[in-house]
mmCIF file of C-alpha atoms in Angstrom:
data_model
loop_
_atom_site.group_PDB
_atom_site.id
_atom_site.type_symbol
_atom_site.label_atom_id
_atom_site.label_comp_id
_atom_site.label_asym_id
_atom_site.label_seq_id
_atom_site.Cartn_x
_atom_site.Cartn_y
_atom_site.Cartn_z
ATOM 1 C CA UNK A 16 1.839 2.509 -9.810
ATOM 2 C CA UNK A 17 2.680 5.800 -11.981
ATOM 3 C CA UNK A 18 -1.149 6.341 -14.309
ATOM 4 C CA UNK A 19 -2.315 8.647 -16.408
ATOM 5 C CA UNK A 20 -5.559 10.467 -16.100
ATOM 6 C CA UNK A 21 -6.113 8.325 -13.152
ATOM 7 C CA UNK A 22 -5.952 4.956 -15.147
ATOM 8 C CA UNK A 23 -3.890 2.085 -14.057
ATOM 9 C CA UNK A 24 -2.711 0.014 -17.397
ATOM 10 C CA UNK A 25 -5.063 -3.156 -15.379
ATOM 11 C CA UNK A 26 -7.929 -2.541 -12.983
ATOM 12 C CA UNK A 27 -6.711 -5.300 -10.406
ATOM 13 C CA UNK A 28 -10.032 -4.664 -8.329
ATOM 14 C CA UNK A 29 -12.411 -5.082 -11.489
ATOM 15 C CA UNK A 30 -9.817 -8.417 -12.079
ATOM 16 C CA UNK A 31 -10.963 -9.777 -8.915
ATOM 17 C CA UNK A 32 -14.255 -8.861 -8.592
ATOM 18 C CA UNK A 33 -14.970 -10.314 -12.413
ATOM 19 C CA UNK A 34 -13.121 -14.002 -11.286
ATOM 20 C CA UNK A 35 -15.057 -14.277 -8.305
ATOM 21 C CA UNK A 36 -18.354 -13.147 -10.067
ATOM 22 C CA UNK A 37 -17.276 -15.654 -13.127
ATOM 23 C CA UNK A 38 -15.588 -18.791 -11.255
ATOM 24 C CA UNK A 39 -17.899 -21.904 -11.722
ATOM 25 C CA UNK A 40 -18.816 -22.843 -7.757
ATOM 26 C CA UNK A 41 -17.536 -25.869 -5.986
ATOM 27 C CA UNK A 42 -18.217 -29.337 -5.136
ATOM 28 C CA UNK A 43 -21.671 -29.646 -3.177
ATOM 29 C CA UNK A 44 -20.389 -29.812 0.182
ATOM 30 C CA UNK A 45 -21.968 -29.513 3.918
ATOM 31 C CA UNK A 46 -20.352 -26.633 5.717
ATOM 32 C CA UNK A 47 -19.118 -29.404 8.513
ATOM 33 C CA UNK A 48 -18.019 -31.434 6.329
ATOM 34 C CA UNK A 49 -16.204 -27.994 4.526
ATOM 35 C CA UNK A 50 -14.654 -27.981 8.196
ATOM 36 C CA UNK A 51 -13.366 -31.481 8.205
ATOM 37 C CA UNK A 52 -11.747 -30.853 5.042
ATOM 38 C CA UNK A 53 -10.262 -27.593 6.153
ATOM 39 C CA UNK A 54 -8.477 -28.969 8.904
ATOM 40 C CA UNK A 55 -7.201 -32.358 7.384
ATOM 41 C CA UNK A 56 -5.626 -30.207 4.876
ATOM 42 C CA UNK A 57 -3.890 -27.890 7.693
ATOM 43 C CA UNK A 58 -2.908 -31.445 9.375
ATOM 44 C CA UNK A 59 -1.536 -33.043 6.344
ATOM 45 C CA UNK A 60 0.855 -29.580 5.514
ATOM 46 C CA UNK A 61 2.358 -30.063 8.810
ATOM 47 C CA UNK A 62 2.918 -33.730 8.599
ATOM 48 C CA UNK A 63 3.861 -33.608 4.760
ATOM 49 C CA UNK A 64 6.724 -30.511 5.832
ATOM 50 C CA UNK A 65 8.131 -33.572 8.273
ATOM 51 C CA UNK A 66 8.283 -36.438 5.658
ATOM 52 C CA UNK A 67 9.900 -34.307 2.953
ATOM 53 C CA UNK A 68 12.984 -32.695 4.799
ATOM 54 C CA UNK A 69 13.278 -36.504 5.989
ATOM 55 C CA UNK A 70 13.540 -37.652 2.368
ATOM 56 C CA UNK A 71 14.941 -34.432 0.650
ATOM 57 C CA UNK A 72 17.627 -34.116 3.160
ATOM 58 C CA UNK A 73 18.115 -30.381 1.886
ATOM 59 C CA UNK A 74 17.533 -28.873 4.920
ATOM 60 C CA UNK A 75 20.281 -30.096 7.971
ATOM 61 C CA UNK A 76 19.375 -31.399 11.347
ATOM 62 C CA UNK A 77 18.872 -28.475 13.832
ATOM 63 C CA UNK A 78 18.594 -25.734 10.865
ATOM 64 C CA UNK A 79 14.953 -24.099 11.335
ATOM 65 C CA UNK A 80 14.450 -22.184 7.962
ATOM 66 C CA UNK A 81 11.978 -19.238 8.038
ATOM 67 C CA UNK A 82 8.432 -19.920 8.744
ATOM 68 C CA UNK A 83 5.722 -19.407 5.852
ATOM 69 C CA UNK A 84 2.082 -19.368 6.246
ATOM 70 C CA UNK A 85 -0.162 -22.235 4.667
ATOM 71 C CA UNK A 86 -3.130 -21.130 4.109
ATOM 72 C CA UNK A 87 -6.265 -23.412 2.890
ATOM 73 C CA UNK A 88 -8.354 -21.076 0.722
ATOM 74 C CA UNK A 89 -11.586 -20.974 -1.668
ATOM 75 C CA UNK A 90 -11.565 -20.114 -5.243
ATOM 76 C CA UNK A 91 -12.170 -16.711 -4.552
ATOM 77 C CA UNK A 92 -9.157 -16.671 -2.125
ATOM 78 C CA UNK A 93 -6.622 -18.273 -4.306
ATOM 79 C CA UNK A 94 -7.855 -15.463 -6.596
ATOM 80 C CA UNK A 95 -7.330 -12.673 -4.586
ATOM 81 C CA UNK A 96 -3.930 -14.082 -3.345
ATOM 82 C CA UNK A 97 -2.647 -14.235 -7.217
ATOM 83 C CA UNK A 98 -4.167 -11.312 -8.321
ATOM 84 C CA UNK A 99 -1.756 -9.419 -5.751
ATOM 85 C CA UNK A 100 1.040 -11.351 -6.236
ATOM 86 C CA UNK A 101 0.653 -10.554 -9.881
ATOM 87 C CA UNK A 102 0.401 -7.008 -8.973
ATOM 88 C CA UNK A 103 3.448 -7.267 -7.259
ATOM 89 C CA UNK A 104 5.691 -9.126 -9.770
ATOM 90 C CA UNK A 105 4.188 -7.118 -13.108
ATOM 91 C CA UNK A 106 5.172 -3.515 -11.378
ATOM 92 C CA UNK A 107 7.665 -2.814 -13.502
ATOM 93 C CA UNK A 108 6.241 -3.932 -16.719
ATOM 94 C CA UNK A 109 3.255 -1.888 -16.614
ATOM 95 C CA UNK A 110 5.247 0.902 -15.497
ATOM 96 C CA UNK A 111 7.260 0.308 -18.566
ATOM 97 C CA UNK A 112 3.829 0.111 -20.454
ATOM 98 C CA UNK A 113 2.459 2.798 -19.124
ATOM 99 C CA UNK A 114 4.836 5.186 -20.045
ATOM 100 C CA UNK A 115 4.790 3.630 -23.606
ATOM 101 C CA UNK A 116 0.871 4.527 -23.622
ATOM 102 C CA UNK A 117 1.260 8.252 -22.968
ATOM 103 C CA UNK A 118 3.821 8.508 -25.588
ATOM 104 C CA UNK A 119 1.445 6.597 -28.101
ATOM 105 C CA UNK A 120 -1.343 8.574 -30.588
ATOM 106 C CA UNK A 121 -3.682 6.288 -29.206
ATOM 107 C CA UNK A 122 -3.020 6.779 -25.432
ATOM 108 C CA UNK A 123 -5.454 9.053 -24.105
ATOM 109 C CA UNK A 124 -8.146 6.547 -25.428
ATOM 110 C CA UNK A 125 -6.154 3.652 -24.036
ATOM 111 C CA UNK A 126 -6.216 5.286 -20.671
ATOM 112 C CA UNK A 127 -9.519 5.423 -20.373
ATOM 113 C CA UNK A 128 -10.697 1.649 -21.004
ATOM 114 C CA UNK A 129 -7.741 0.167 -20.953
ATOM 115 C CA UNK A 130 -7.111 -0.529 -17.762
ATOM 116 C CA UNK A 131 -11.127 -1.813 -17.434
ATOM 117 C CA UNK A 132 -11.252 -3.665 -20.440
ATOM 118 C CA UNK A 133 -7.738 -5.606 -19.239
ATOM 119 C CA UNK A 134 -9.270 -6.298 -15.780
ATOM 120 C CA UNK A 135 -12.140 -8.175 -16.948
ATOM 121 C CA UNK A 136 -10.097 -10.045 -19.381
ATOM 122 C CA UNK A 137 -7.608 -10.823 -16.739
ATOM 123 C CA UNK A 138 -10.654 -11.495 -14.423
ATOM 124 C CA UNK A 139 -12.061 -13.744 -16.817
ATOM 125 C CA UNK A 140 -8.688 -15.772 -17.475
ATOM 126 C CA UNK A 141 -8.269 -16.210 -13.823
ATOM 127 C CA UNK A 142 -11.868 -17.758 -13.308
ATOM 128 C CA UNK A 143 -11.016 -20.229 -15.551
ATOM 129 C CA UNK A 144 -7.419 -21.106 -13.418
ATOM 130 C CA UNK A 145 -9.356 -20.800 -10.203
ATOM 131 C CA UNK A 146 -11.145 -23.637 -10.583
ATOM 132 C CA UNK A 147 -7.962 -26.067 -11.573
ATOM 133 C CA UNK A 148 -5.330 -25.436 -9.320
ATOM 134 C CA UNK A 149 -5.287 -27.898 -6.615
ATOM 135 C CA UNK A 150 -2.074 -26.171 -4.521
ATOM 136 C CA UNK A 151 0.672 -23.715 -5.035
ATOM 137 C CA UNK A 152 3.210 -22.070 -3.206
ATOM 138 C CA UNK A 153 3.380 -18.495 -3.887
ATOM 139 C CA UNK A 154 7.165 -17.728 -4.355
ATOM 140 C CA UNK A 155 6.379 -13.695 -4.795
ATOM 141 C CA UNK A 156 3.636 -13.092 -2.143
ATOM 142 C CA UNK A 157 3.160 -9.940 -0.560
ATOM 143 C CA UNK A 158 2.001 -9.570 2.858
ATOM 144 C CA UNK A 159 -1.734 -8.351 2.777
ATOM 145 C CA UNK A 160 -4.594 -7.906 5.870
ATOM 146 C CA UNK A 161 -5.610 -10.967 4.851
ATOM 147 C CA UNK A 162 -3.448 -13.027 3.032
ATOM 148 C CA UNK A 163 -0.118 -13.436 5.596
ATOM 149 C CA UNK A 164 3.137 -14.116 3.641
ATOM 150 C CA UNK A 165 6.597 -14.807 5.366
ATOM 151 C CA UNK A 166 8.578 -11.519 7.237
ATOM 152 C CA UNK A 167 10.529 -10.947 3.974
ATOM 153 C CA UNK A 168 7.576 -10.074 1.800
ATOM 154 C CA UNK A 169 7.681 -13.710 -0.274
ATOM 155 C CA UNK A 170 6.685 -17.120 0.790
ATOM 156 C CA UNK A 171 2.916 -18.707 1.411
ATOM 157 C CA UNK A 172 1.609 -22.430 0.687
ATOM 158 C CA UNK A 173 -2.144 -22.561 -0.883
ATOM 159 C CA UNK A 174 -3.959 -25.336 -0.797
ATOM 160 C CA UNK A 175 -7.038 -24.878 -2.649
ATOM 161 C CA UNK A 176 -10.076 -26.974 -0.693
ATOM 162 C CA UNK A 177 -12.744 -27.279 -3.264
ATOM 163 C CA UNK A 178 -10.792 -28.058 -6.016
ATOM 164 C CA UNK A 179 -8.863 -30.798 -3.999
ATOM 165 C CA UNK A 180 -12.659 -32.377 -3.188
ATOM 166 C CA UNK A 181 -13.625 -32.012 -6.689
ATOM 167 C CA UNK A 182 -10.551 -34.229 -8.316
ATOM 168 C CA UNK A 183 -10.696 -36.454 -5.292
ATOM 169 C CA UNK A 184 -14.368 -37.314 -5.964
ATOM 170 C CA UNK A 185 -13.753 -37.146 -9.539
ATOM 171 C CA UNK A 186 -11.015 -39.794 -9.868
ATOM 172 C CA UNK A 187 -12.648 -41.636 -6.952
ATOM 173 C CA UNK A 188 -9.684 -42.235 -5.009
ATOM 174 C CA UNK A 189 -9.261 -42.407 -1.218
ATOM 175 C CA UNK A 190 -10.232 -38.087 0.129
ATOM 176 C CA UNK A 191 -7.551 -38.372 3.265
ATOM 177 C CA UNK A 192 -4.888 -40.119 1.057
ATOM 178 C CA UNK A 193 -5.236 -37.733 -1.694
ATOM 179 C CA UNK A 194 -5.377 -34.496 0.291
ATOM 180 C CA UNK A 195 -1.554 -35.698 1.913
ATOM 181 C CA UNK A 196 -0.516 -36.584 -1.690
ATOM 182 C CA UNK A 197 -1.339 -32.664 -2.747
ATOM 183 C CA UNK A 198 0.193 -31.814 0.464
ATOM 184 C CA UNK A 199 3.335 -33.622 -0.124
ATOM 185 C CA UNK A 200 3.709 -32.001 -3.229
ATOM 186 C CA UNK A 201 3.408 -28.717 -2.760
ATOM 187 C CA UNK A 202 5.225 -28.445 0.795
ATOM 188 C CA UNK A 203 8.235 -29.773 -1.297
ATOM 189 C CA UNK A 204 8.186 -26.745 -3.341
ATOM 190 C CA UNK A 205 7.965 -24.941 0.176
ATOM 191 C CA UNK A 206 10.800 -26.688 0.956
ATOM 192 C CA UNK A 207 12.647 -25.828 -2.175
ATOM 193 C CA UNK A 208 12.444 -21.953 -1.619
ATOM 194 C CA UNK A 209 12.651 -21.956 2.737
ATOM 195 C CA UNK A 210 15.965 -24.515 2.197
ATOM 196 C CA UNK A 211 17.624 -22.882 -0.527
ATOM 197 C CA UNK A 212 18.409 -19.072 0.598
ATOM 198 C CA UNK A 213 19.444 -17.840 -2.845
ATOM 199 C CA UNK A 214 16.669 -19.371 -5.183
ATOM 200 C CA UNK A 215 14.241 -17.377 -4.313
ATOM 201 C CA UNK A 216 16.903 -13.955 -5.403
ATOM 202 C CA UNK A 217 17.817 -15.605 -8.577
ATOM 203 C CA UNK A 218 14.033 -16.352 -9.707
ATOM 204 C CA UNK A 219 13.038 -13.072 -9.467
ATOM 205 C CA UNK A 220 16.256 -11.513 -10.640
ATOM 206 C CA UNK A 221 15.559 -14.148 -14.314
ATOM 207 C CA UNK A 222 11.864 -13.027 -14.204
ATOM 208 C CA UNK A 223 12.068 -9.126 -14.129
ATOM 209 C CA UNK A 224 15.557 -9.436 -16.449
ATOM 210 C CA UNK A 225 12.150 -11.374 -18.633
ATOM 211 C CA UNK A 226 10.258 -8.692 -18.202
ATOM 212 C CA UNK A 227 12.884 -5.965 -18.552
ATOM 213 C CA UNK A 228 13.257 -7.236 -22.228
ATOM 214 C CA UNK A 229 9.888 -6.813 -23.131
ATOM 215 C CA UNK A 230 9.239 -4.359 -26.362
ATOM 216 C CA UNK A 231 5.401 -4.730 -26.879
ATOM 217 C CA UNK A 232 2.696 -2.328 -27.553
ATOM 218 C CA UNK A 233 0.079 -2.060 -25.419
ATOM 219 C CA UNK A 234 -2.532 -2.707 -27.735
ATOM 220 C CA UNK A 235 -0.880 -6.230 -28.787
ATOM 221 C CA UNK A 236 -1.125 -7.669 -25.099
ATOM 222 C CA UNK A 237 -4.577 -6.522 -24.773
ATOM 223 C CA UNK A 238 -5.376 -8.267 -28.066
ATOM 224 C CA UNK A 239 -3.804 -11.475 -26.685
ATOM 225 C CA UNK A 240 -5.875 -11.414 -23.441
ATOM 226 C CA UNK A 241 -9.028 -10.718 -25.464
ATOM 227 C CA UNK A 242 -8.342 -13.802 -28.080
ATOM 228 C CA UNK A 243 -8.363 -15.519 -24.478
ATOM 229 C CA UNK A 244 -11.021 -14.504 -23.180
ATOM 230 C CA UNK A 245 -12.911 -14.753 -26.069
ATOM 231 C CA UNK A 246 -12.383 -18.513 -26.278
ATOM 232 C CA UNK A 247 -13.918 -18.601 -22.544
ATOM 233 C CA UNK A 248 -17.114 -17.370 -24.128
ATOM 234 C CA UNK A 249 -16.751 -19.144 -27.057
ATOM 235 C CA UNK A 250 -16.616 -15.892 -29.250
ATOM 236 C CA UNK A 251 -13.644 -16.945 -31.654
ATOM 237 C CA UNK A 252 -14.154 -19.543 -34.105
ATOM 238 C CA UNK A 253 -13.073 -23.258 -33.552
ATOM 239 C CA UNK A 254 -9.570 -24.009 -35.324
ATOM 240 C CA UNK A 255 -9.134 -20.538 -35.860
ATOM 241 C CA UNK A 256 -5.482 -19.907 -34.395
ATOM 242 C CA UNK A 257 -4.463 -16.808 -36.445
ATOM 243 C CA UNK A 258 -1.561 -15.686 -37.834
ATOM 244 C CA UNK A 259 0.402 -16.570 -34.528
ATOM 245 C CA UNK A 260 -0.381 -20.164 -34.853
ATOM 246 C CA UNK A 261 -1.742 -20.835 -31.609
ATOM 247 C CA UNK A 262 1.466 -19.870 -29.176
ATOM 248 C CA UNK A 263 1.117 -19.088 -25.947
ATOM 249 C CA UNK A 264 1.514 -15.364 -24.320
ATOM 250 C CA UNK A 265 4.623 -15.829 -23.255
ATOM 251 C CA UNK A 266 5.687 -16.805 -26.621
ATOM 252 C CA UNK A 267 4.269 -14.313 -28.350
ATOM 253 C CA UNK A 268 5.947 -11.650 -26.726
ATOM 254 C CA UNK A 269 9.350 -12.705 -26.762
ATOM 255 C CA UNK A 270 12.408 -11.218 -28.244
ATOM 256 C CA UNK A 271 15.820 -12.765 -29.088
ATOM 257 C CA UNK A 272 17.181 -12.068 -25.495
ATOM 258 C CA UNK A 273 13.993 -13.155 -23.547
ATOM 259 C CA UNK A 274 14.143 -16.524 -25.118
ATOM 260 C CA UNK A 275 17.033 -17.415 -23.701
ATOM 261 C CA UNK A 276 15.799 -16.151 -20.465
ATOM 262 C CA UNK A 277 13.110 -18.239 -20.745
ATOM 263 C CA UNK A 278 14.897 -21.230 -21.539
ATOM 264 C CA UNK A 279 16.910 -20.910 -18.087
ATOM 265 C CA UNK A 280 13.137 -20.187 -16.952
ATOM 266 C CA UNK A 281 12.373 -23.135 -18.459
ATOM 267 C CA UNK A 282 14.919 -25.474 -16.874
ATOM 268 C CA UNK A 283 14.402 -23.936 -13.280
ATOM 269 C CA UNK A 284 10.851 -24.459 -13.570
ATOM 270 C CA UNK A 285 11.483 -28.074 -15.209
ATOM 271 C CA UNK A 286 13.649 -28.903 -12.232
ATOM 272 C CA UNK A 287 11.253 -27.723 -9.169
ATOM 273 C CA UNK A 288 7.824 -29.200 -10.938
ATOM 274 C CA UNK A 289 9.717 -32.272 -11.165
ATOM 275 C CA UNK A 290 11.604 -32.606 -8.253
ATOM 276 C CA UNK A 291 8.399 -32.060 -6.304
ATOM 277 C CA UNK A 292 6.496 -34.812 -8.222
ATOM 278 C CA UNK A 293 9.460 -37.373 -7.525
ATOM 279 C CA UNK A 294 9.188 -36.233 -3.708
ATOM 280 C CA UNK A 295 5.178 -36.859 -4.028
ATOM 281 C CA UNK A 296 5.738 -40.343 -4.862
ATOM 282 C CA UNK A 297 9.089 -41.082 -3.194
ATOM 283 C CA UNK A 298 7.118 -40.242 0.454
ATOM 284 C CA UNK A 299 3.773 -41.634 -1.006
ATOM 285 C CA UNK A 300 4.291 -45.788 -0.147
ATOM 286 C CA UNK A 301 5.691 -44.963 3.269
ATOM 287 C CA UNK A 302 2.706 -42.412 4.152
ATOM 288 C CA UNK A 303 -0.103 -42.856 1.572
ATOM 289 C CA UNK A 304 -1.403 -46.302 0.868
ATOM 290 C CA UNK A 305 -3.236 -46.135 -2.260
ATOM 291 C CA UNK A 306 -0.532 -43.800 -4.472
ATOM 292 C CA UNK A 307 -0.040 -46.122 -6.930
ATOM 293 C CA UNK A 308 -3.624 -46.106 -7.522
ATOM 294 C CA UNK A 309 -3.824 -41.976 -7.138
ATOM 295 C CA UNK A 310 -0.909 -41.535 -9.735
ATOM 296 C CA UNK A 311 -2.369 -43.654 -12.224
ATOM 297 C CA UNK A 312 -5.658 -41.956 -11.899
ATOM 298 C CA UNK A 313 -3.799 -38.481 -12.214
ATOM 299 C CA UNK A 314 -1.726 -39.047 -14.831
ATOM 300 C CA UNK A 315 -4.563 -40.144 -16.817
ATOM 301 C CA UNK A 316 -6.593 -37.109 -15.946
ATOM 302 C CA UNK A 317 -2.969 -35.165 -17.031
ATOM 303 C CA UNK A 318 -3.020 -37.012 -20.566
ATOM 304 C CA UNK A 319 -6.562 -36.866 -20.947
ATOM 305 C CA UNK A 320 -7.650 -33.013 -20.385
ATOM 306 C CA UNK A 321 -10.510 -31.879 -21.239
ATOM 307 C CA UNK A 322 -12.627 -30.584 -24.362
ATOM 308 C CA UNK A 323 -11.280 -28.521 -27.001
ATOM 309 C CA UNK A 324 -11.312 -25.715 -25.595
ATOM 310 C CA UNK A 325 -9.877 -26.070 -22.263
ATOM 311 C CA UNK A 326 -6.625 -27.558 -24.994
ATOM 312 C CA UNK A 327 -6.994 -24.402 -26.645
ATOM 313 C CA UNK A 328 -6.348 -22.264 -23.811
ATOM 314 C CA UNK A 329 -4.057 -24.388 -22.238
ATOM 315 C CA UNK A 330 -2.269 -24.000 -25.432
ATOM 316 C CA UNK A 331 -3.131 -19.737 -25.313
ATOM 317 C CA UNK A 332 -1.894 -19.506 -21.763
ATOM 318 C CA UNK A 333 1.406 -22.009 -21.708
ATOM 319 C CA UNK A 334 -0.400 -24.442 -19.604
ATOM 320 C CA UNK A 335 0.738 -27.527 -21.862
ATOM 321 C CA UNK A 336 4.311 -26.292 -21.050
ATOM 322 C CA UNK A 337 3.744 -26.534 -17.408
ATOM 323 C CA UNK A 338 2.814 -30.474 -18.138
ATOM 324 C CA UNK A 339 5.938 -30.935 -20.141
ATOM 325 C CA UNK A 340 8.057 -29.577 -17.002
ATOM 326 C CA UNK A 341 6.500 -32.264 -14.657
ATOM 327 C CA UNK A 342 7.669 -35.021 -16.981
ATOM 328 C CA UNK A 343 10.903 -33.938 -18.318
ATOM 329 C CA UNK A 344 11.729 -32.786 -14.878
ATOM 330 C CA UNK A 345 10.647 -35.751 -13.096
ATOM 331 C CA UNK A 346 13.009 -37.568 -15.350
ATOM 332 C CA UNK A 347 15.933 -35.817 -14.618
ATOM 333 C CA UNK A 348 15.627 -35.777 -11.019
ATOM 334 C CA UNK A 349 14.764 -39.787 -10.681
ATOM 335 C CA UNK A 350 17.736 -40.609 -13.419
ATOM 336 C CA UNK A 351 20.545 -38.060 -11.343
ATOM 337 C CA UNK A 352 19.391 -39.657 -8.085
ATOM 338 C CA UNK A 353 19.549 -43.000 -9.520
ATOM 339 C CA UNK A 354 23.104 -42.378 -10.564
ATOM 340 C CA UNK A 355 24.412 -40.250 -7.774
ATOM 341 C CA UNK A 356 22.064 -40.930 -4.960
ATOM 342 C CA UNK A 357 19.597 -38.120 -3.225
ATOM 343 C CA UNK A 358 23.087 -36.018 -1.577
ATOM 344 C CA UNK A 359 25.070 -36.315 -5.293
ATOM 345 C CA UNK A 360 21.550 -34.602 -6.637
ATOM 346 C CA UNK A 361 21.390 -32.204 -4.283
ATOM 347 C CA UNK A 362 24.520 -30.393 -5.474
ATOM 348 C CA UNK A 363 21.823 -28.914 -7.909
ATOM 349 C CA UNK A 364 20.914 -26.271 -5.180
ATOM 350 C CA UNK A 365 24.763 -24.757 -4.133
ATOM 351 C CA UNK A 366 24.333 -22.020 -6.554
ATOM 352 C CA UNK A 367 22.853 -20.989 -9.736
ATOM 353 C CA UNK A 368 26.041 -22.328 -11.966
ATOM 354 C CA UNK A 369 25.003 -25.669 -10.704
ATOM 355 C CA UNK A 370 21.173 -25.614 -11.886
ATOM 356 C CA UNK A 371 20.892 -27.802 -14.925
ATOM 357 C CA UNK A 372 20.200 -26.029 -18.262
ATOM 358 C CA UNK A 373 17.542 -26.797 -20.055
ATOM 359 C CA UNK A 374 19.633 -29.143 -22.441
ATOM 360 C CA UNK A 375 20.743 -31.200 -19.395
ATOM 361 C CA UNK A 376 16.860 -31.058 -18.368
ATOM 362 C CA UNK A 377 16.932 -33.897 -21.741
ATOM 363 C CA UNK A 378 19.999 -35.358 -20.740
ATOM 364 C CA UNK A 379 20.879 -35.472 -17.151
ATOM 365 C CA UNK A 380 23.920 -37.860 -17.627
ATOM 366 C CA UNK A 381 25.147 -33.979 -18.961
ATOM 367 C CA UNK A 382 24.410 -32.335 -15.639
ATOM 368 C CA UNK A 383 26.415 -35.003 -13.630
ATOM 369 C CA UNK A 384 29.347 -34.933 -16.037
ATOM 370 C CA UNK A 385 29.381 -31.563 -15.769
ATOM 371 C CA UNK A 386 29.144 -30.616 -11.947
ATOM 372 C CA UNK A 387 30.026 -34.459 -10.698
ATOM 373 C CA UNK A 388 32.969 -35.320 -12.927
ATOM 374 C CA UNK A 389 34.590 -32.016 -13.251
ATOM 375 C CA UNK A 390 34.376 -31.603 -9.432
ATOM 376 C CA UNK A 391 36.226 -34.857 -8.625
ATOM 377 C CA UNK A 392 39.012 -34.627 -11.564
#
């Protein structure tokens, strides 16, 4: 990345070394049983990648898509693996901001504690994360020493141990049946990306066209990280949302053309959150006995939350979004398949004309009217 005076617009290595100093530290666990886990999670991904290309059906007999790693990781891993694909995916932005920097009055002051300051706020946002996320499959990995990714620079499945062993003994549901019911999940977004050659492409393309659009000064981003991270340490007064009224990052940033980027964002993100959910529990009586009883217990942790603060920066960092897309997308995909049956819904994946806006995402009977009907008459 282009700097000047030496001074990247984020420190990723002061990022990552400030997460894995601040993360709060896992479950109390025995390092065999640590083992056990490990390997019952590396089972259950290679079982769960059989049960959901049996239900899915997206990927034909005798097709082998490309391999991708799955990788069962720490909190300090899962931080290190985001902080490069972040790296990777934000390139062209901070590039963009760079440039914007040097031209700025303030700039050579910027470029000296700018790019520290931003990598422990980063840092400190990610701590919080690290602890939360149970799996995710890293669309935009790059390969690293030691964090493999698929030959074509994108594609790894994280399961994240501790945390998995944390909400399993928190909701106090059965450990092996839980563990495949993350699995399941999150191989069906594996699935998704590996079955679907183009989706992959047309994320990215949406993303950086997001990020090409952006027209923000430095200084305002680095204010928004710092409101965050202030709330970590509990530095900005309670109900004190500012003149922004409490949005997100992402909404704070936008202009005109973004949002409707981000609506087709939106709807893309609406669809694979969902679809994956409806997978989870469409496999889950055939493979995992107690689901009913983990679903219930998860949704309630979902509704519930936590204190104030962890709503706050939910709120801050578009987290409460990402809840919305597992409902509203779960609902579309269980009332198209209902209508049209499991082949009729996936149509959704020929091509990008045939992903559902974020309008049909509300009303699905839309979606099927408009790729069902008006490909029969």
């Amino acid at each position: 990345m282009t700097s000047i005076g030496g001074a990247e617009m984020v420190d990723w290595n002061l990022a990552v070394a400030t997460a894995t100093r601040l993360v709060r530290p896992g479950p109390d666990i025995s390092r065999e049983e640590a083992r056990e886990v490990v390997a019952e999670l590396r089972r259950h991904a290679k079982s769960a990648e059989e049960h959901v290309r049996s239900f899915t059906r997206m990927i034909p007999e005798g097709t082998e898509p490309e391999d991708t790693p799955v990788l069962v990781v720490d909190r300090a891993g899962w931080i290190r693996a985001n902080v490069a694909g972040f790296r990777e995916l934000l390139r062209p932005l901070l590039e963009k901001m760079q440039d914007r920097r040097g031209n700025s009055p303030g700039g050579a002051v910027l470029g000296a504690v700018g790019g520290k300051v931003t990598g422990v706020e980063l840092g400190m946002l990610l701590s919080f994360l690290a602890s939360r996320v149970l799996g995710q499959y890293e669309t935009f990995a790059p390969v690293g020493r030691d964090l493999p990714a698929s030959a074509n620079g994108g594609g790894r499945l994280l399961l994240v141990a501790p945390n998995i062993v944390h909400v399993e003994r928190e909701l106090e549901v059965d450990p092996h049946d839980f563990r495949l019911w993350v699995a399941l999940h999150e191989e069906t977004h594996r699935t998704q990306f590996t079955g679907v050659p183009w989706l992959r492409d047309h994320l990215q393309g949406e993303i950086q066209s997001f990020l090409d659009e952006t027209d923000v000064d430095p200084m305002t981003v680095l204010e928004r990280l710092r409101e965050a991270a202030q709330s970590l340490a509990g530095g900005r007064p309670e109900g004190e949302d500012g003149e922004d009224g409490g949005r997100s990052l992402v909404e704070i940033v936008q202009t005109p053309a973004q949002r409707e980027i981000l609506g087709r964002l939106t709807a893309v993100m609406s669809l694979l959150e969902g679809h994956a959910d409806f997978v989870m529990d469409g496999v889950g009586p055939e493979v995992v006995s107690s689901v009913g009883e983990i679903r219930e217990k998860f949704q309630q942790r979902r509704a519930r939350g936590a204190s104030r603060l962890d709503q706050a920066l939910r709120k801050l960092l578009g987290l409460d979004a990402k809840l919305r897309q597992y409902r509203d997308g779960e609902r579309f995909v269980r009332a198209v398949v209902d209508e049209v049956g499991m082949d009729g819904f996936n149509r959704v994946w020929t091509s990008p004309n045939t992903l559902p806006t974020k309008a049909e995402i509300a009303a699905p009977a839309d979606w099927i009217a408009r790729v069902h009907r008006k490909a029969e008459s």
